[in-house]
Coordinates of C-alpha atoms in Angstrom, one line a residue:
M25 CA 27.7 -0.2 -25.3
T26 CA 27.1 -0.9 -29.6
G27 CA 27.9 0.6 -33.0
T28 CA 31.2 2.2 -32.4
A29 CA 34.8 0.8 -34.0
T30 CA 36.6 1.4 -30.6
E31 CA 33.7 -1.2 -29.0
R32 CA 34.0 -3.5 -30.8
T33 CA 37.6 -3.5 -30.2
A34 CA 39.2 -6.9 -29.6
A35 CA 40.5 -7.6 -25.6
P36 CA 43.3 -10.4 -24.8
G37 CA 41.7 -13.7 -26.2
G38 CA 39.6 -12.3 -28.7
T39 CA 36.8 -11.0 -27.1
S40 CA 35.4 -7.6 -27.9
V41 CA 35.2 -4.7 -25.4
T42 CA 31.3 -4.6 -26.1
A43 CA 30.6 -8.1 -24.3
V44 CA 33.1 -6.6 -21.5
V45 CA 31.3 -3.8 -20.2
G46 CA 27.8 -6.2 -21.2
L47 CA 29.5 -8.5 -18.3
L48 CA 30.1 -5.4 -15.6
V49 CA 26.4 -4.1 -16.4
L50 CA 25.4 -7.2 -15.3
F51 CA 27.2 -7.2 -12.0
E52 CA 26.5 -3.0 -11.4
V53 CA 22.7 -3.9 -11.6
M54 CA 22.9 -6.7 -9.3
S55 CA 25.2 -3.9 -7.2
G56 CA 22.2 -1.7 -7.2
F57 CA 19.8 -4.4 -6.1
T58 CA 21.5 -5.1 -3.6
Q59 CA 22.5 -1.1 -2.2
M60 CA 18.7 -0.8 -3.1
G61 CA 16.8 -3.5 -2.8
I62 CA 16.9 -3.5 1.8
T63 CA 15.8 0.0 1.9
P64 CA 12.1 -1.1 1.8
L65 CA 12.7 -3.9 4.2
L66 CA 15.0 -2.2 6.9
P67 CA 11.0 -1.5 9.1
D68 CA 11.2 -5.6 8.8
I69 CA 15.1 -5.8 9.8
G70 CA 14.7 -3.6 13.0
T71 CA 11.6 -5.6 13.6
A72 CA 13.1 -8.9 13.2
Y73 CA 16.1 -7.8 15.2
H74 CA 14.2 -5.8 17.7
L75 CA 16.1 -2.4 16.7
G76 CA 14.6 1.0 17.3
D77 CA 14.4 3.4 14.4
S78 CA 18.6 4.8 15.7
G79 CA 19.3 1.2 15.3
V80 CA 17.5 1.1 11.5
N81 CA 20.0 3.8 10.5
W82 CA 23.3 1.3 11.7
V83 CA 22.2 -1.1 9.1
Q84 CA 23.2 0.9 6.4
S85 CA 26.2 2.8 8.3
V86 CA 27.8 -0.3 9.0
Q87 CA 27.6 -1.5 5.4
L88 CA 29.0 2.7 4.2
L89 CA 31.9 2.5 7.3
A90 CA 32.9 -1.0 5.5
A91 CA 33.1 0.7 2.6
T92 CA 34.8 3.9 3.6
V93 CA 37.9 1.5 4.3
C94 CA 38.2 -0.8 1.7
V95 CA 37.6 0.9 -1.2
P96 CA 40.5 2.8 -1.8
I97 CA 42.6 -0.4 -0.5
F98 CA 40.6 -1.9 -3.7
G99 CA 41.3 0.8 -5.7
R100 CA 45.2 1.2 -5.3
L101 CA 45.7 -3.3 -5.8
G102 CA 43.7 -3.4 -8.4
D103 CA 46.2 -0.5 -10.3
L104 CA 49.3 -2.9 -8.7
H105 CA 48.0 -6.2 -9.5
G106 CA 44.6 -5.6 -12.2
H107 CA 41.4 -4.3 -11.8
R108 CA 39.8 -7.5 -12.8
R109 CA 41.4 -9.9 -9.8
M110 CA 40.0 -7.3 -7.6
L111 CA 36.8 -7.1 -9.2
R112 CA 36.4 -11.1 -8.4
V113 CA 37.6 -10.4 -4.6
A114 CA 35.2 -8.1 -4.3
L115 CA 32.5 -10.5 -5.8
V116 CA 33.2 -13.5 -4.1
C117 CA 33.3 -10.6 -0.5
V118 CA 29.7 -9.2 -1.2
A119 CA 28.7 -12.5 -2.0
L120 CA 29.9 -14.2 1.7
G121 CA 28.4 -11.3 3.2
S122 CA 24.8 -11.8 1.6
Y123 CA 24.7 -15.0 2.9
L124 CA 25.5 -13.9 6.4
V125 CA 23.0 -11.1 6.6
A126 CA 20.4 -13.2 5.2
V127 CA 21.2 -16.1 7.5
A128 CA 22.3 -14.4 10.8
P129 CA 20.5 -15.3 13.9
D130 CA 21.6 -11.7 15.7
A131 CA 21.7 -8.0 15.0
A132 CA 26.0 -8.6 15.8
L133 CA 26.3 -11.1 12.9
L134 CA 24.4 -9.0 10.6
W135 CA 26.8 -6.1 11.1
A136 CA 29.2 -8.5 10.5
G137 CA 27.4 -9.9 7.5
R138 CA 27.1 -5.5 6.3
A139 CA 30.7 -5.2 6.8
L140 CA 31.5 -7.8 4.5
Q141 CA 29.2 -6.2 1.4
G142 CA 31.6 -3.0 2.0
P143 CA 33.5 -3.6 -1.4
L144 CA 29.9 -3.0 -3.1
V145 CA 31.0 0.3 -3.4
A146 CA 34.8 -1.3 -4.7
L147 CA 33.1 -2.5 -7.8
L148 CA 32.6 1.0 -9.9
P149 CA 35.9 2.0 -9.6
L150 CA 37.1 -1.1 -10.6
E151 CA 34.9 -1.5 -14.0
I152 CA 35.7 2.6 -14.5
A153 CA 39.1 2.0 -14.2
L154 CA 39.1 -1.2 -16.3
V155 CA 37.5 0.3 -19.4
R156 CA 39.2 3.9 -19.3
S157 CA 42.5 1.5 -19.8
R158 CA 40.5 -0.1 -23.0
L159 CA 38.7 2.0 -24.6
S160 CA 38.9 5.6 -26.1
V161 CA 37.7 8.8 -24.2
P162 CA 34.5 9.5 -25.6
D163 CA 33.9 5.5 -25.7
A164 CA 35.0 5.9 -22.0
R165 CA 32.4 8.1 -21.0
R166 CA 29.6 6.1 -22.5
A167 CA 30.8 3.3 -20.7
I168 CA 31.1 5.0 -17.8
A169 CA 26.9 6.0 -18.5
R170 CA 25.6 2.8 -18.8
L171 CA 27.7 1.4 -15.9
V172 CA 26.3 4.0 -13.5
G173 CA 22.7 3.4 -15.3
A174 CA 22.8 -0.2 -14.6
L175 CA 23.2 1.2 -10.6
T176 CA 20.5 2.8 -11.2
V177 CA 18.1 -0.3 -13.5
G178 CA 19.5 -2.2 -10.4
G179 CA 18.6 0.2 -7.3
L180 CA 14.9 0.0 -9.1
L181 CA 14.8 -3.6 -9.4
G182 CA 15.7 -3.9 -5.6
A183 CA 13.2 -1.6 -4.3
A184 CA 10.3 -2.5 -6.9
L185 CA 10.5 -6.6 -6.0
M186 CA 12.3 -6.9 -2.9
G187 CA 9.2 -5.9 -0.5
A188 CA 6.9 -7.8 -2.7
A189 CA 9.8 -10.7 -2.6
A190 CA 9.3 -9.9 1.6
G191 CA 5.8 -9.9 1.3
A192 CA 5.7 -13.3 -0.3
L193 CA 8.9 -14.8 1.4
G194 CA 9.7 -13.2 4.3
V195 CA 12.2 -10.8 5.4
R196 CA 15.3 -13.7 5.6
G197 CA 14.1 -15.2 2.6
A198 CA 13.9 -11.9 0.6
L199 CA 17.4 -11.0 1.8
L200 CA 18.7 -14.1 0.3
V201 CA 18.1 -12.9 -3.4
P202 CA 20.5 -10.7 -3.8
A203 CA 22.4 -13.3 -2.7
V204 CA 22.1 -16.2 -5.0
L205 CA 22.5 -12.6 -7.6
A206 CA 26.2 -12.4 -6.2
T207 CA 26.6 -16.2 -6.3
V208 CA 25.8 -16.1 -10.2
C209 CA 28.4 -13.2 -10.7
V210 CA 31.2 -14.8 -9.3
P211 CA 32.2 -17.2 -12.1
L212 CA 30.9 -14.8 -14.6
S213 CA 33.5 -12.4 -13.4
F214 CA 35.7 -15.4 -14.9
V215 CA 34.5 -15.7 -18.8
A216 CA 35.1 -12.5 -20.8
V217 CA 36.5 -10.3 -18.4
P218 CA 39.8 -9.2 -19.7
E219 CA 42.9 -7.5 -17.2
S220 CA 43.0 -3.8 -17.9
R221 CA 46.5 -2.3 -19.6
C222 CA 48.0 -1.5 -15.1
A223 CA 50.5 0.6 -15.7
G224 CA 50.4 0.9 -12.2
R225 CA 52.1 -2.7 -11.9
G226 CA 55.5 -2.4 -10.1
E227 CA 54.9 0.4 -8.5
T228 CA 55.5 1.2 -4.4
P229 CA 53.4 -1.1 -2.9
V230 CA 50.3 -0.7 -0.9
D231 CA 50.6 1.8 2.1
W232 CA 49.3 -0.5 5.0
P233 CA 50.4 2.3 7.5
G234 CA 47.5 4.5 5.5
F235 CA 44.8 2.2 5.5
T236 CA 45.2 0.8 9.4
L237 CA 44.9 4.6 10.3
L238 CA 42.1 5.6 8.0
A239 CA 39.9 2.7 9.4
L240 CA 41.1 3.3 12.9
G241 CA 40.4 6.7 12.6
A242 CA 37.0 5.6 10.5
T243 CA 35.8 3.1 13.4
A244 CA 36.6 5.5 16.5
L245 CA 34.3 8.3 15.0
L246 CA 31.8 6.8 14.1
L247 CA 31.9 4.7 17.4
G248 CA 31.8 8.2 19.5
V249 CA 29.0 9.0 16.8
S250 CA 26.7 5.4 18.0
A251 CA 27.9 6.1 22.2
V252 CA 25.8 9.7 21.7
Q253 CA 23.2 7.5 19.7
E254 CA 22.6 5.0 22.9
G255 CA 22.3 7.7 25.2
S256 CA 26.0 8.3 27.0
G257 CA 25.6 12.0 26.2
A258 CA 29.4 13.7 26.5
G259 CA 30.7 10.8 29.0
A260 CA 34.2 10.6 28.7
A261 CA 34.2 7.4 27.2
V262 CA 32.7 9.6 24.3
V263 CA 34.9 12.6 23.7
L264 CA 37.6 9.4 23.8
A265 CA 36.7 7.8 21.2
L266 CA 35.8 10.9 19.0
V267 CA 38.9 12.4 19.8
A268 CA 40.8 9.4 19.2
G269 CA 38.6 9.6 15.7
V270 CA 40.0 13.5 14.7
A271 CA 43.5 12.5 15.9
L272 CA 43.9 9.2 14.5
L273 CA 42.9 11.1 10.5
A274 CA 44.3 13.5 11.4
W275 CA 47.8 11.2 11.7
W276 CA 46.3 9.2 8.5
V277 CA 46.4 13.2 7.0
R278 CA 50.2 13.7 8.0
V279 CA 51.8 9.9 6.5
E280 CA 49.7 10.4 3.4
L281 CA 51.3 13.9 2.7
R282 CA 55.0 12.1 3.6
T283 CA 54.1 9.0 1.4
R284 CA 55.8 8.6 -2.1
Q285 CA 52.8 6.6 -3.5
P286 CA 50.0 7.0 -0.9
L287 CA 46.6 5.2 -0.3
V288 CA 44.8 8.4 -0.3
D289 CA 46.4 10.9 -2.8
V290 CA 44.8 13.7 -0.5
R291 CA 46.5 16.5 -2.4
D292 CA 44.1 16.0 -4.4
L293 CA 41.3 16.9 -2.1
T294 CA 42.6 20.4 -2.0
T295 CA 42.9 21.1 -5.7
R296 CA 40.8 23.1 -7.6
R297 CA 40.1 21.0 -10.2
T298 CA 39.2 18.2 -8.8
G299 CA 38.7 19.2 -4.6
P300 CA 35.4 20.5 -4.6
F301 CA 34.2 17.7 -6.8
Y302 CA 35.2 15.9 -3.8
L303 CA 33.7 17.9 -1.8
A304 CA 30.7 17.4 -3.9
A305 CA 30.4 13.4 -3.5
G306 CA 30.7 13.8 0.9
F307 CA 27.4 15.8 0.4
F308 CA 26.2 13.4 -2.0
G309 CA 26.4 11.1 0.5
V310 CA 24.7 12.6 2.6
V311 CA 22.2 13.0 1.0
Y312 CA 21.8 10.0 -0.6
F313 CA 22.5 7.5 2.1
A314 CA 21.7 8.9 5.3
S315 CA 18.1 9.7 4.2
Q316 CA 17.5 6.1 3.4
A317 CA 16.7 5.0 6.4
P318 CA 14.4 8.0 7.4
D319 CA 12.4 7.9 5.0
T320 CA 11.3 4.4 4.8
T321 CA 10.9 4.3 8.9
F322 CA 9.0 7.9 8.3
L323 CA 6.5 5.9 5.5
A324 CA 6.1 2.9 7.7
A325 CA 5.4 4.9 10.9
D326 CA 1.5 4.1 11.9
P327 CA -0.2 7.7 11.9
D328 CA -2.3 6.5 14.8
R329 CA 0.1 6.2 17.3
T330 CA 3.3 8.6 16.3
G331 CA 0.6 11.4 14.6
Y332 CA 2.7 11.2 11.3
G333 CA 3.8 8.7 8.7
F334 CA 1.4 6.1 6.2
G335 CA 1.9 2.7 8.3
L336 CA 3.1 1.3 4.8
S337 CA 4.8 -2.0 4.7
S338 CA 7.7 -3.6 2.5
S339 CA 5.7 -4.0 -0.6
S340 CA 4.2 -0.5 -0.5
I341 CA 7.4 1.4 0.4
S342 CA 8.7 -0.5 -2.9
L343 CA 5.9 1.1 -5.0
V344 CA 6.3 4.2 -3.8
L345 CA 9.7 4.1 -4.0
L346 CA 9.5 3.2 -7.8
P347 CA 8.6 6.9 -9.8
A348 CA 12.4 8.8 -8.0
I349 CA 14.3 5.1 -9.8
L350 CA 12.8 6.1 -12.8
A351 CA 13.5 9.5 -12.5
A352 CA 16.7 8.7 -11.8
I353 CA 17.1 6.2 -14.7
A354 CA 16.1 8.9 -16.8
G355 CA 18.5 11.7 -15.2
S356 CA 21.3 9.2 -15.9
A357 CA 20.3 8.6 -19.5
V358 CA 21.0 12.3 -20.5
T359 CA 23.5 13.4 -18.1
V360 CA 26.2 12.8 -21.5
A361 CA 24.1 15.0 -23.5
L362 CA 23.8 17.9 -21.3
S363 CA 26.9 17.9 -19.7
R364 CA 27.8 18.6 -24.4
R365 CA 25.7 21.9 -24.2
I366 CA 26.2 23.3 -20.3
G367 CA 29.4 21.7 -19.3
Y368 CA 29.7 19.1 -15.8
R369 CA 30.1 21.5 -13.5
R370 CA 27.2 23.4 -14.6
L371 CA 25.3 20.0 -14.9
L372 CA 26.1 18.9 -11.4
A373 CA 25.3 22.3 -9.9
W374 CA 21.4 22.3 -11.1
A375 CA 21.3 18.6 -10.1
F376 CA 22.0 19.5 -6.5
A377 CA 20.0 22.2 -6.6
L378 CA 17.2 20.1 -7.8
V379 CA 18.4 17.3 -5.0
G380 CA 17.9 20.4 -2.5
A381 CA 14.5 21.5 -3.8
S382 CA 12.8 18.3 -3.2
F383 CA 14.2 17.3 0.3
V384 CA 12.5 21.8 1.0
L385 CA 9.5 20.7 -0.5
E386 CA 9.4 17.5 1.8
A387 CA 10.3 19.4 5.1
G388 CA 7.3 21.5 4.4
W389 CA 4.5 19.0 2.5
H390 CA 4.2 15.2 4.3
T391 CA 0.8 14.8 5.5
A392 CA -0.1 13.3 2.2
L393 CA 1.3 9.9 0.4
W394 CA 1.6 12.2 -2.6
Q395 CA 3.2 15.2 -1.5
V396 CA 6.1 12.4 -0.4
V397 CA 5.9 10.9 -3.8
A398 CA 6.5 14.5 -5.5
A399 CA 9.4 15.8 -3.5
K400 CA 11.0 12.4 -4.6
L401 CA 10.6 12.4 -7.9
V402 CA 12.5 15.8 -8.2
A403 CA 15.1 14.1 -6.1
G404 CA 15.6 11.0 -8.1
L405 CA 16.2 13.7 -11.6
G406 CA 18.9 15.6 -9.5
L407 CA 20.0 12.5 -8.0
G408 CA 20.5 10.3 -11.5
V409 CA 22.3 13.2 -12.8
A410 CA 24.7 13.4 -10.0
L411 CA 25.3 9.7 -10.5
S412 CA 26.3 9.8 -13.5
A413 CA 28.3 13.0 -13.8
M414 CA 30.2 12.9 -10.8
P415 CA 32.6 9.8 -11.2
T416 CA 33.1 10.7 -14.8
V417 CA 34.3 14.0 -13.7
V418 CA 37.2 12.6 -11.7
V419 CA 38.5 9.7 -13.2
E420 CA 39.4 12.4 -16.0
S421 CA 40.9 14.5 -14.1
A422 CA 43.1 11.7 -12.6
E423 CA 46.6 10.1 -14.4
Q424 CA 45.4 6.7 -16.1
S425 CA 47.6 5.2 -13.7
R426 CA 46.0 5.8 -10.9
S427 CA 42.2 5.6 -12.5
G428 CA 41.1 2.9 -9.6
V429 CA 42.9 5.2 -7.2
A430 CA 40.8 8.6 -7.8
T431 CA 37.2 6.4 -8.4
A432 CA 38.1 5.1 -5.2
L433 CA 38.7 8.1 -3.3
Y434 CA 35.8 9.6 -5.0
N435 CA 33.6 6.3 -3.6
N436 CA 35.6 6.6 -0.1
V437 CA 34.4 10.0 0.5
K438 CA 31.2 9.5 -0.8
S439 CA 30.5 6.5 1.2
F440 CA 32.2 8.0 4.4
G441 CA 30.0 11.3 3.9
G442 CA 26.9 9.4 4.4
S443 CA 28.5 6.5 7.3
L444 CA 29.3 9.3 9.1
A445 CA 25.8 11.3 8.4
G446 CA 24.2 8.1 9.3
G447 CA 25.4 8.3 12.5
V448 CA 24.7 11.6 13.6
I449 CA 21.1 11.5 12.1
A450 CA 20.7 8.2 14.1
A451 CA 21.9 10.1 17.7
L452 CA 19.9 12.7 16.4
T453 CA 16.6 10.4 16.0
A454 CA 17.7 8.6 19.3
A455 CA 18.1 11.9 21.2
L456 CA 15.1 13.5 19.9
T457 CA 12.7 9.9 20.6
R458 CA 14.2 10.1 24.2
H459 CA 12.5 13.9 24.6
S460 CA 9.5 13.4 22.3
G461 CA 6.9 12.3 24.9
P462 CA 4.5 10.3 23.5
G463 CA 5.8 7.1 25.1
H464 CA 5.6 6.0 21.6
G465 CA 9.2 4.9 21.2
K466 CA 9.6 6.4 17.8
P467 CA 10.7 9.9 17.0
G468 CA 8.8 13.0 16.8
E469 CA 7.9 14.6 13.4
G470 CA 10.2 16.8 13.8
A471 CA 13.3 14.6 13.9
Y472 CA 12.4 13.4 10.8
V473 CA 11.6 18.1 9.6
L474 CA 15.4 18.3 10.7
V475 CA 16.8 15.5 8.6
W476 CA 15.1 16.5 5.5
L477 CA 16.2 19.8 5.8
L478 CA 19.8 18.9 6.7
C479 CA 20.5 17.5 3.4
A480 CA 18.8 19.7 1.7
G481 CA 21.6 21.6 3.2
C482 CA 24.1 19.7 2.1
A483 CA 22.2 19.5 -1.3
L484 CA 22.7 23.0 -1.8
A485 CA 26.5 23.0 -0.2
G486 CA 27.0 20.4 -3.4
A487 CA 25.6 22.5 -5.4
A488 CA 28.3 25.1 -4.1
A489 CA 31.7 23.0 -4.2
S490 CA 30.4 22.1 -7.8
L491 CA 30.8 25.5 -9.3
L492 CA 34.0 26.1 -7.3
A493 CA 35.8 23.5 -9.3
R494 CA 38.2 25.2 -12.0
R495 CA 37.3 23.4 -15.7
P496 CA 39.5 20.6 -16.9
Q497 CA 39.5 21.2 -20.3
D498 CA 39.3 17.3 -21.3
A499 CA 36.7 16.7 -19.1
E500 CA 34.5 19.2 -19.7
G501 CA 35.0 18.3 -23.6
S502 CA 33.4 21.2 -26.0
A503 CA 30.7 21.8 -23.5
P504 CA 29.5 25.9 -24.1
G505 CA 29.8 27.6 -20.7
A506 CA 31.5 25.7 -19.0

């Protein structure tokens, strides 16, 4: 952020807010690099750890599950004790987890490292709450757009460079790159980043019962889905895990409704002002996270053995992903300008519609590489707009003293949608692998088509949810036709 008087307002210790936002942008570049950089490596990780395609999905799902249970606690602790403090804790966890992922000797420790990377998703909510407490509404909007843009740029760099790094250094050597980046960010978080003006200091302590029930419920639910994936069918253990997960989450909702300062204010999920946006965030998590592993395994599949795919290496997959991420950067860059013209609700609806159309295109036409690239280009544009617009709408609809909780809830719903859908897709591909018949141990082509159509349906549902939201005057600004 440059050029406005508000941005140059001095922060505590004489540091300008412009410099603070610059450092936060750097953290988001690292976050995007780590989150997207693993995507082109998934086939190689599957080979290194002897994981099937359904097992590769869980490399993503474990991290998203960890994000689901840790993001709200980081957001609440940030509101109570300072967002800068929790930002530092999150960066340390990410650095440790990234090193464990790089050196893990087996799949169990690999998943443990991915779980430690869960606070990656907490970085953006903490940063948004921090800049909102320091900037005016217009400048905070620009700061949020820049942070989301930096996340997308980091994803571009990760997708572009990690495949090449794997070719030069091997998959473990490549996985050390995000570990080094996270390590660099830790000391930088102690330089020139002021604490937020935290209005929540001194309020009711953290809702630990709510945190415990959320963690247990989400874990039980995904363990049940995992058992289905492993071929346990509808056995007693599977049913017990699924029922326990649903029951614990229902209990969690009841506890949150009765708690004066809940970890997650579930009432926000039911209001016309914010509820539809949270619903859209859940659908976004499905199309953004759950499709990544199937896309890479499809691109890496040997067409001579499977009848589909292109047999691409990690570096080639990186190149295929480049146009989509460039389109996402472009979409993120124009979001603020477009929102002034048509409003955030309509803009989100159009963004989701673009994403839905891209998955329909991919489901119907995927026999040539250019067809896949074209579909992903359309998806990238829509995803970039949605990524930039949704957190802005959510944070402006919340009270400033609970900014961290509101944005954490947004990321929590998004991550849980991705992790649950990732587990379901893993189970689906595993089931279709067992019944596909060719004997090559890969899902049939129809499994991928079904995944893409499922993502298309979720994207269109996200568009509908965005239009259901009641127009918040302060979130839409002067946008006509909102």
